[in-house]
XYZ file of C-alpha atoms in Angstrom:
540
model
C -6.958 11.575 -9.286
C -4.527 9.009 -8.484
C -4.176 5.795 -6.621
C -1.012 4.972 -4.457
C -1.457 0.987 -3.319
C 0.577 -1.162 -5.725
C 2.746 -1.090 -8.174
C 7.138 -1.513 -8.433
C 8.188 2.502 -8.920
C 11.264 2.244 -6.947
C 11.891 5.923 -6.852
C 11.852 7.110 -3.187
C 13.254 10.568 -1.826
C 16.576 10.044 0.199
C 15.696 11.392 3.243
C 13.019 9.734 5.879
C 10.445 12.260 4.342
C 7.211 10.259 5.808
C 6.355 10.240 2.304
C 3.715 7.636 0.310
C 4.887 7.571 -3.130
C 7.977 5.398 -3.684
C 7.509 1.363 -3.790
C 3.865 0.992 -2.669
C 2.863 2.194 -6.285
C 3.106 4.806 -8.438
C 0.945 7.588 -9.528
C -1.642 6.375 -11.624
C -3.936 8.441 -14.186
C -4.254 12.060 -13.039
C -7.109 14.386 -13.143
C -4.615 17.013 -14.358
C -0.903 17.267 -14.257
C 0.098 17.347 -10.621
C 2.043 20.543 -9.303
C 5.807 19.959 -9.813
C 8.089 20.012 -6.887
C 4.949 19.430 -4.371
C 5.296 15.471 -3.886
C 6.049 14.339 -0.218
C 9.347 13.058 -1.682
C 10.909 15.887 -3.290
C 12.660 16.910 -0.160
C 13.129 15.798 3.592
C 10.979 16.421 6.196
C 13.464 19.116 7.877
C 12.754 22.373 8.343
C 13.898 25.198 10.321
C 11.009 27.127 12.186
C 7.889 26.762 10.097
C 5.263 28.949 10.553
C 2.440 27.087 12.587
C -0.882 28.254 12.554
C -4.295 26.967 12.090
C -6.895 27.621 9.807
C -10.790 26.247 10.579
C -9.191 24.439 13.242
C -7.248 22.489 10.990
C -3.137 22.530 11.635
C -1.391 24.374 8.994
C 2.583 24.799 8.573
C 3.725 27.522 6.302
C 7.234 27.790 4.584
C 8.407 31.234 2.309
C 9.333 30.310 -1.029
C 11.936 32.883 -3.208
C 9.973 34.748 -4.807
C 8.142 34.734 -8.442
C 6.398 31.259 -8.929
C 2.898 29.992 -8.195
C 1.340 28.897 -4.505
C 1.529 25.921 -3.903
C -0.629 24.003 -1.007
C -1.634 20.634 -0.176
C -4.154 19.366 2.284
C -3.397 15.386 3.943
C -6.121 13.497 5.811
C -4.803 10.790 7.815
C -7.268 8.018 5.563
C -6.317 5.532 2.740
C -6.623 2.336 1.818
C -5.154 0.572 4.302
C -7.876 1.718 6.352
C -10.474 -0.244 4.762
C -11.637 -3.675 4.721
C -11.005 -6.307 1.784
C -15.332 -5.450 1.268
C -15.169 -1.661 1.120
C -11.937 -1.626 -0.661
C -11.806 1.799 -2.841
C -13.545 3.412 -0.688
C -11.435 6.359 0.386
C -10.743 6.821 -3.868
C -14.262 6.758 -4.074
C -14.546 9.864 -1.670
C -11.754 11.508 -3.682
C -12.977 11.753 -6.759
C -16.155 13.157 -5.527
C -14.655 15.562 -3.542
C -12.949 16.858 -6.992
C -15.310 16.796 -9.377
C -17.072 20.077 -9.408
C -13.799 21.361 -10.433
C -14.139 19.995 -13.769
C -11.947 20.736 -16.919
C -9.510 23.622 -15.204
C -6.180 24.980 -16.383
C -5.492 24.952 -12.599
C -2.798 22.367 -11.554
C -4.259 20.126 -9.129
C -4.562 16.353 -8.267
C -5.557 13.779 -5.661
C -4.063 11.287 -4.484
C -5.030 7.913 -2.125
C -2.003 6.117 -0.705
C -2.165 3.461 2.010
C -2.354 5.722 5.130
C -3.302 9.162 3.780
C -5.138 11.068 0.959
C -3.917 14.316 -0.392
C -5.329 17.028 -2.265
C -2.965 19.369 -3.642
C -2.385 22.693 -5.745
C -0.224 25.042 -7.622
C -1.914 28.544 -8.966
C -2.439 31.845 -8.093
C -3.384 32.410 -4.524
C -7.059 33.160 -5.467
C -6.941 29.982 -7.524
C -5.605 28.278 -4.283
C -7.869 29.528 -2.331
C -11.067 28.302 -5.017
C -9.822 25.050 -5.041
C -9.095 23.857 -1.289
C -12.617 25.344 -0.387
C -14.287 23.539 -2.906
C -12.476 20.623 -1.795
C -13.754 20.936 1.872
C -17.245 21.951 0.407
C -17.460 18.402 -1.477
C -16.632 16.762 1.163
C -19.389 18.926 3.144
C -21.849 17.799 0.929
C -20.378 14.740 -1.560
C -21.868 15.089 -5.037
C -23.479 11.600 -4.598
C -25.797 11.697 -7.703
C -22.195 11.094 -9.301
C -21.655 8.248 -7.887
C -22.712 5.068 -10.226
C -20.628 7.296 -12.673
C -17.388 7.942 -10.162
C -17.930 3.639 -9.887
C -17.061 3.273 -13.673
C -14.748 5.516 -13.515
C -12.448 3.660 -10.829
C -13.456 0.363 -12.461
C -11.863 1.989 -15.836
C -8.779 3.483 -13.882
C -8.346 -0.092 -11.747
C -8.349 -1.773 -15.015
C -5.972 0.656 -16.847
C -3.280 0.268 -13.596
C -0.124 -1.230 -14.012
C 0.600 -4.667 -12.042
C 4.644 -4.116 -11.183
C 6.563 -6.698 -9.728
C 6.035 -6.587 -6.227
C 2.090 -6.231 -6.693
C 1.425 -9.860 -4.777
C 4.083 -9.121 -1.688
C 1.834 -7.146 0.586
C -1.318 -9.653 0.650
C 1.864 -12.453 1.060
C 3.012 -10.420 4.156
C -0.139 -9.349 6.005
C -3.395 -10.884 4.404
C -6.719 -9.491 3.024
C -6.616 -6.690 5.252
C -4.846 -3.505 6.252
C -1.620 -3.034 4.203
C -2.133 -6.097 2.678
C -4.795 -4.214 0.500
C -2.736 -2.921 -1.632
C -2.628 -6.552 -3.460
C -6.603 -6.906 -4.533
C -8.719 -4.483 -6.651
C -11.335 -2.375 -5.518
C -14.566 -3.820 -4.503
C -16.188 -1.960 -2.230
C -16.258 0.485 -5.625
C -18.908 -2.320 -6.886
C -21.598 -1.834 -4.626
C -20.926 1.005 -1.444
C -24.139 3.169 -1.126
C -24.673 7.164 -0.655
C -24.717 6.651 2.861
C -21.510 4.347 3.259
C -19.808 7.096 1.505
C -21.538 9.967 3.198
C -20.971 8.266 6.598
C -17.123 7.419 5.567
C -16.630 11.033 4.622
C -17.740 12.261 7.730
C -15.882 10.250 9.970
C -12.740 9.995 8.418
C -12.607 13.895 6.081
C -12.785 15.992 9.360
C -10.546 18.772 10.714
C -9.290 17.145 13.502
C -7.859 14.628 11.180
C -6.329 16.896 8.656
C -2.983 19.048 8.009
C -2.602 21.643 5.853
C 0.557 22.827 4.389
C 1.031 26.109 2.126
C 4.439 27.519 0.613
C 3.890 30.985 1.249
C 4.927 33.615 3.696
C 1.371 34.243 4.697
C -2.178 32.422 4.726
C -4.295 33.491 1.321
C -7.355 35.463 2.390
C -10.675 33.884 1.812
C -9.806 30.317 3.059
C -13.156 28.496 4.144
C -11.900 24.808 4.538
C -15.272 24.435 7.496
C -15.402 20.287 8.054
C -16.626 18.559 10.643
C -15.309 17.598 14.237
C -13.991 14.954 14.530
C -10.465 12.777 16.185
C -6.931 12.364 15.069
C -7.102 8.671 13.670
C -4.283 6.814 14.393
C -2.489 4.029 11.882
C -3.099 1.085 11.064
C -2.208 -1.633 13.101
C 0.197 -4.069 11.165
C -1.487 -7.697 10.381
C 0.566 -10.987 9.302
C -0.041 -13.261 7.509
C 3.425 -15.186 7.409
C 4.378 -17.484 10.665
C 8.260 -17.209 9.873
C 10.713 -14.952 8.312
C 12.664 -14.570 5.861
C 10.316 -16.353 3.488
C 10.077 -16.927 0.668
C 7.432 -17.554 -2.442
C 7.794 -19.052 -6.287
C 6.581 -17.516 -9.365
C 6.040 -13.832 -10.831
C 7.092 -12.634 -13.905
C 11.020 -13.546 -14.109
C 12.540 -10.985 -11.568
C 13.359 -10.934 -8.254
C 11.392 -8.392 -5.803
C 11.985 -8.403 -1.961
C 10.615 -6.376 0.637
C 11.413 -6.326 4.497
C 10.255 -4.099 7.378
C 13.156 -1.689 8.946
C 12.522 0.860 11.885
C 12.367 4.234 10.164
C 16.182 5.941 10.112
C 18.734 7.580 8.540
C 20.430 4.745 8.455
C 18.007 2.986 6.452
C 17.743 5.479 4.043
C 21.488 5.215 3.492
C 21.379 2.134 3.490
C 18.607 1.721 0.739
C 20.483 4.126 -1.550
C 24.187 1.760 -0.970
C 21.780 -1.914 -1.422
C 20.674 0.073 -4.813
C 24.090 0.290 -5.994
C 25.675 -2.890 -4.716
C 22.549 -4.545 -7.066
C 23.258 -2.205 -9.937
C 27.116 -2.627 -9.912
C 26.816 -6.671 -9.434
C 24.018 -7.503 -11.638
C 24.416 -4.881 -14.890
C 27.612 -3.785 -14.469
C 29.618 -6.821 -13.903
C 27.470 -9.725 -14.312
C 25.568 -8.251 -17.208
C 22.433 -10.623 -15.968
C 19.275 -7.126 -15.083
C 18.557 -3.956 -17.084
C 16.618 -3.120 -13.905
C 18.352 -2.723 -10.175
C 17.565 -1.279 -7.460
C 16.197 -0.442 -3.910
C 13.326 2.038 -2.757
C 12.504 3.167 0.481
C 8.848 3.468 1.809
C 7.699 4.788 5.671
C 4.743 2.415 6.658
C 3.992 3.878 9.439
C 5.202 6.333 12.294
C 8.268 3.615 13.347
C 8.553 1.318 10.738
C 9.687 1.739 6.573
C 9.655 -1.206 4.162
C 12.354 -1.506 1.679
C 12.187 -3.284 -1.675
C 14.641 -4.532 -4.093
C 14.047 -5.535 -7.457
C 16.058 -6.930 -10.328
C 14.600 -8.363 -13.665
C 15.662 -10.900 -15.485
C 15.318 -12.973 -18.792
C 13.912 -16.935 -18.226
C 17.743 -18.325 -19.149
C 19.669 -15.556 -16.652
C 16.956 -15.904 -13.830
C 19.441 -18.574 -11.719
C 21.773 -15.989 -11.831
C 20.008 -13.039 -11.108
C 18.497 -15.075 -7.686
C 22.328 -16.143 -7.039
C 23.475 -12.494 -7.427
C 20.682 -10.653 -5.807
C 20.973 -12.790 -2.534
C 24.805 -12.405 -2.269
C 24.360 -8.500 -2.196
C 22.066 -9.047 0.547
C 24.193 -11.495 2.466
C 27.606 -9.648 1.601
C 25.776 -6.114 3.295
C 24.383 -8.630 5.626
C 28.207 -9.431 6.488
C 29.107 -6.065 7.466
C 30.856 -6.194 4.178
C 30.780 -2.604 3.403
C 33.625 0.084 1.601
C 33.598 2.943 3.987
C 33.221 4.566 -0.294
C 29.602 3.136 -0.575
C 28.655 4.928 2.909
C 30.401 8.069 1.305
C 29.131 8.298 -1.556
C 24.998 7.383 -0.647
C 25.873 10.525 2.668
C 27.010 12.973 0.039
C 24.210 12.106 -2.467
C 21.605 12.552 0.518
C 23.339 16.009 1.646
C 22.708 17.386 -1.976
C 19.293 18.023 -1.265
C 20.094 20.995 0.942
C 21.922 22.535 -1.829
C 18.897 23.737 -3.922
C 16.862 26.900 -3.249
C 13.837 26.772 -0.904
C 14.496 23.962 0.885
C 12.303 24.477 3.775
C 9.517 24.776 1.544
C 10.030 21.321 -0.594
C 9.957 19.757 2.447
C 6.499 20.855 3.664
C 4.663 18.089 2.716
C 6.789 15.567 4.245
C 6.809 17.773 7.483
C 2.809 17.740 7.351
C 2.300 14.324 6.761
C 4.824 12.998 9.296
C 2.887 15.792 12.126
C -0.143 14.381 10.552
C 1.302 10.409 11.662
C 3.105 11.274 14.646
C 6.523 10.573 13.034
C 9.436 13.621 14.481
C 10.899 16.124 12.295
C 13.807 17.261 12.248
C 15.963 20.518 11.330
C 18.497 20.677 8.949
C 21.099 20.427 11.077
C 19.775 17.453 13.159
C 19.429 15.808 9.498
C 23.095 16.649 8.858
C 24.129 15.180 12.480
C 22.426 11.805 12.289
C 23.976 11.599 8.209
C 26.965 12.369 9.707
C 26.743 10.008 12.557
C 26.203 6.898 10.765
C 28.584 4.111 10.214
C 29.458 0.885 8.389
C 28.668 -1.054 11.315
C 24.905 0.527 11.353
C 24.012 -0.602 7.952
C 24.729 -3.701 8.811
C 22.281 -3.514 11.387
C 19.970 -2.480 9.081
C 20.640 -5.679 6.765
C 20.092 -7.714 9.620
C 16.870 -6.067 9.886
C 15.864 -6.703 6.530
C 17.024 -10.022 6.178
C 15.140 -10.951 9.298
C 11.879 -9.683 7.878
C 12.918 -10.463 4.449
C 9.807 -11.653 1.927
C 11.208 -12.496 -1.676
C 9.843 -13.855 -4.575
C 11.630 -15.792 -6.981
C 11.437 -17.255 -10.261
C 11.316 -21.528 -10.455
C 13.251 -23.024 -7.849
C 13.249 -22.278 -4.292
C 15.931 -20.245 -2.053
C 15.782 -22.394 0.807
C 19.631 -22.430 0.590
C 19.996 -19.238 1.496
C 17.695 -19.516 5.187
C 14.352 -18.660 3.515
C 11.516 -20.818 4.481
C 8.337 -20.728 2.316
C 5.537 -19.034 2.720
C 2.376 -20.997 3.829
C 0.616 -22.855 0.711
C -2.009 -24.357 2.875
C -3.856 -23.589 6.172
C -3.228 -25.051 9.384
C -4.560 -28.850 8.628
C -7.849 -29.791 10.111
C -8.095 -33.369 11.162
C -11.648 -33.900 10.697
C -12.871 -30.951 8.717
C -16.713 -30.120 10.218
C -19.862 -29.731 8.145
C -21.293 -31.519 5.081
C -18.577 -33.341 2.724
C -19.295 -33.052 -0.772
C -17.396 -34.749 -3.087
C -15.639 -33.245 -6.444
C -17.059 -34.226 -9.585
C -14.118 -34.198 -10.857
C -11.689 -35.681 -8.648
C -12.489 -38.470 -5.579
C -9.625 -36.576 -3.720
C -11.269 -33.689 -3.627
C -13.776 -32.538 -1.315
C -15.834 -29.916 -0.048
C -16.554 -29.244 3.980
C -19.546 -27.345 4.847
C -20.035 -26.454 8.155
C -21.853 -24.015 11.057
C -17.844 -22.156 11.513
C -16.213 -22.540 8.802
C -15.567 -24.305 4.719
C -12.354 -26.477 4.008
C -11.375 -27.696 0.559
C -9.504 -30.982 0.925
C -7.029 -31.488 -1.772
C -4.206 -34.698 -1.554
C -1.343 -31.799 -1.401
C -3.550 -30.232 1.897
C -6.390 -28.399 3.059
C -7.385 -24.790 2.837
C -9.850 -23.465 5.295
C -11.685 -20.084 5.735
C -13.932 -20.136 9.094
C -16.911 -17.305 8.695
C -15.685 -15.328 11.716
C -12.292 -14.550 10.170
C -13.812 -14.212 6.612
C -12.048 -10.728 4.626
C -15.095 -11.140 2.094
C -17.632 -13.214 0.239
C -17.949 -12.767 -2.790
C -21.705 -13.446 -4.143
C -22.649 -14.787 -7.772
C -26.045 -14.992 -9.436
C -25.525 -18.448 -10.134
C -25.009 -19.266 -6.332
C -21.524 -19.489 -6.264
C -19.288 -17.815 -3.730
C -15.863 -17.309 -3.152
C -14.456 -16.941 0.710
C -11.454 -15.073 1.339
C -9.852 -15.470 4.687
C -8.126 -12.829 6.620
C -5.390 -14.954 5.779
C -6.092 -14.409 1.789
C -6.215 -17.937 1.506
C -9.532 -18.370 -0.607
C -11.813 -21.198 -1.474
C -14.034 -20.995 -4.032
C -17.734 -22.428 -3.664
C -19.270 -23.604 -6.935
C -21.946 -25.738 -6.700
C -21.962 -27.503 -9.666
C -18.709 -28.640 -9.361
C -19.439 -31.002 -5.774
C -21.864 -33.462 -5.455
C -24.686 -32.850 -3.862
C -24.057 -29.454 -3.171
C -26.952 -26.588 -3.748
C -26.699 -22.872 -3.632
C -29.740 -23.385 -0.972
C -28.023 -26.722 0.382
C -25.192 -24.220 1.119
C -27.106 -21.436 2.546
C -28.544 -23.833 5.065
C -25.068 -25.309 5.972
C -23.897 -21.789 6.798
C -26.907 -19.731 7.867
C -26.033 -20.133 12.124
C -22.488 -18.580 11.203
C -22.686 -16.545 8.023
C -19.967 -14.066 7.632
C -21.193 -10.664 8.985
C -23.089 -8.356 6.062
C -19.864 -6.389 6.374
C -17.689 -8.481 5.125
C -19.833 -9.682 1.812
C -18.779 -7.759 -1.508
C -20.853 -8.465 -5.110
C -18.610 -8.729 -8.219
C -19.403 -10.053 -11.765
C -16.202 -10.968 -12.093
C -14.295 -14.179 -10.741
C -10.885 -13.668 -10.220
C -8.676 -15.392 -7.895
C -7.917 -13.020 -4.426
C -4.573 -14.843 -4.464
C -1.900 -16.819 -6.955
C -1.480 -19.993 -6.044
C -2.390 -23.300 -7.263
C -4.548 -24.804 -4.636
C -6.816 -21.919 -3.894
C -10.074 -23.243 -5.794
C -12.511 -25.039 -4.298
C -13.165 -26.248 -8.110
């Protein structure tokens, strides 16, 4: 099973397939080797005439292959992880891995996968061993092996601490908080403590037929498909959150690269334009300046409208002016309009060799079922060819506008205010006379401690960081009566009482008891790790 939230994989299709895997994170430890040739990137979502049919009420699109290999299906929900709340967080991985485990150790070639705005279960076998597998899929989820679950728990907490942190790993909570697609930024703690019935209840709301598509590369539906689920409603996305007031922005620190990301409506153009930012960043910064190993630009749909694109370039501590000097005169030269008419050329005729390959309508069924499944329109082949066609110099520039415009980058040391960027909030909006109960550091006069009825504000001399109960993410609850508030905002404070004066893990339950953050919204851990880098985000 695999989990798509985070990660720096900069490796999407190039064509607007719909499809998860690309910047938002790579595949992570899989239950078995996932079908080749069966990922929503591996072709666009364009085909001509696809069988549509339906099996238990559940959409299906069908696409012949040539002849001679395996069948190959997949089955999307419209459910992941941007779905969730900062609290329940895992909990749509959670459901996963139940649903596969009475499958056990097979030779079968199958996987799961949880991205931000879907989960996928997919297969490559025989048609009977098709068949087997998406029914006992749909029977799990029937009836979720919950005995399993303080086992499944481990499991994720072993996988989550196994996962690989890439570069642009803190961008999302940056650009829309501790919720929605800003998830993709904290671990999993709903994982910690979610019950049988939150993950019976979450199956069944969110693992129904009306809120499924199922896609098969075959000429005809196997025989002996039961995928019975529930009734239930076509859930739509996501709505976007922010948590940055201005943009472009801009934040310090990381590891010694440079990762941006920006928000683009979903287009041909864009893709084009991703694939010509990739190689203005490779040519400038290996090539010729000799400053990155790594350069380049993926493209990721968000939603039904909008795609993110991210650029990365590493760089060693005494080349990292350069590489922030380099990467943001790419941008502002594409920005410019700037463009050979060669770069456009060359990203169109890399795009148009996808259509050269065999069984092209049926590589690009699961980028066809997951945009039906979002809302997102297909098109045919030759609509794709017309819009690659169609596009100009003078459109990518558009696009660059677009991107600078909603441009989030994080650099190394110094800041990039020279280039327009204005930096992302430290602090929260002061409060003049923070309410509640002061308690004052131990360690430091000029620190203190508000507890109040609506909300807690740690008051440092560089400013104040606030987290008011009714716009609380999660609370995180330790046995020695500390607890750690993180805001919708994911700006955090951190309760400990033995740090403030005064200050008692009952003294603090009476400060906050009229305006407690709802039981929602509370998560255990027995860990205490920040929700977000920065330096002022302890309340100790």
């Amino acid at each position: 099973m695999t989990q798509q939230t985070e990660g720096a994989a900069l490796t999407g299709g190039p064509a607007d397939t719909g499809s998860p895997a690309s910047v938002e994170g790579p595949a992570e430890t899989a239950h078995t080797a996932a079908p080749e040739g069966t990922g929503p990137t591996d072709g666009p979502a364009t085909i001509d005439g696809p069988v549509t049919t339906e099996v238990d009420g559940i959409p299906t699109l069908l696409a012949p292959t040539s002849g001679g290999g395996p069948v190959v299906a997949g089955l999307f929900f419209r459910v992941g992880a941007a779905d969730e709340t900062l609290a329940t967080a895992g909990l749509t991985h959670l459901v996963e891995h139940l649903a596969l485990h009475r499958h056990g150790v097979s030779d079968l070639h199958y996987n799961g996968s949880t991205a931000a705005t879907h989960t996928h279960f997919v297969v490559s076998g025989t048609a009977e061993e098709v068949v087997a597998y998406l029914n006992g899929v749909c029977a799990s989820l029937r009836d979720l092996p919950v005995e399993r679950l303080a086992t499944e728990r481990e499991i994720l907490r072993t996988e989550q601490a196994g996962r690989g942190r890439g570069p642009n790993h803190q961008l999302p909570l940056w650009r829309y908080g501790a919720r929605g697609y800003g998830l993709a930024s904290y671990p999993e703690y709903g994982t910690l403590h979610l019950t049988a019935d939150a993950v019976r209840a979450w199956a069944s709301t969110w693992f129904t037929r009306d809120n499924a598509v199922l896609w098969i590369a075959s000429d005809t539906v196997p025989a002996g498909l039961d995928l019975t689920l529930p009734a239930g409603r076509r859930q739509p996305l996501p709505e976007p959150t922010s948590a940055l007031p201005v943009t472009p922005a801009y934040l310090t620190g990381g590891s010694g690269g440079v990762v941006l990301d920006g928000i683009v409506r979903r287009s041909t153009a864009a893709v084009l334009f991703a694939e010509v930012l990739s190689r203005a960043l490779f040519t400038d910064l290996r090539q010729k300046g000799g400053y990155s190993y790594t350069a380049d630009c993926g493209y990721q749909p968000r939603d039904r409208d909008h795609a993110t694109l991210t650029a990365f370039a590493d760089a060693l501590p005494q080349k990292q002016d350069a590489v922030v000097g380099g990467f943001i005169d790419v941008l502002a030269r594409l920005r410019a309009g700037t463009i050979d008419q060669a770069e456009l050329d060359s990203a169109r005729a890399k795009t148009l060799k996808q259509y050269e390959g065999p069984d092209t309508g049926a590589a690009a069924l699961p980028s066809y079922a997951l945009n039906l499944l979002t809302g997102h329109p297909n098109l045919t082949p030759d609509e794709h060819r017309a819009e690659l066609d169609a596009v100009t110099v003078e459109d990518l520039r558009e696009v660059a506008g677009e991107l600078y415009d909603s441009a989030l980058i994080q650099v190394p040391g110094r800041s990039v205010d020279w280039a327009g960027f204005t930096a992302a909030p430290q602090w929260s909006a002061p409060v003049t006379d923070p309410a509640g109960t002061v308690h004052r550091s131990r360690a430091s006069d000029a620190v203190s401690l508000a507890v109040g009825p609506e909300a807690v504000t740690l008051v440092t001399p560089g400013g104040q960081i606030t987290v008011r109960y009714d716009a609380c993410a999660a609370m995180r609850v330790f046995p020695d009566g500390a607890r750690h508030l993180i805001g919708f905002d994911a700006f955090v404070v951190e309760v400990e009482p033995t740090l403030y004066a005064k200050l008692t893990p009952a003294g603090w339950r009476s400060s906050t008891r009229r305006s407690r953050p709802p039981p929602s919204s509370r998560c255990r851990s027995a860990t205490r790790t920040r929700s977000r880098s920065r330096p002022h985000g302890a309340a100790g």
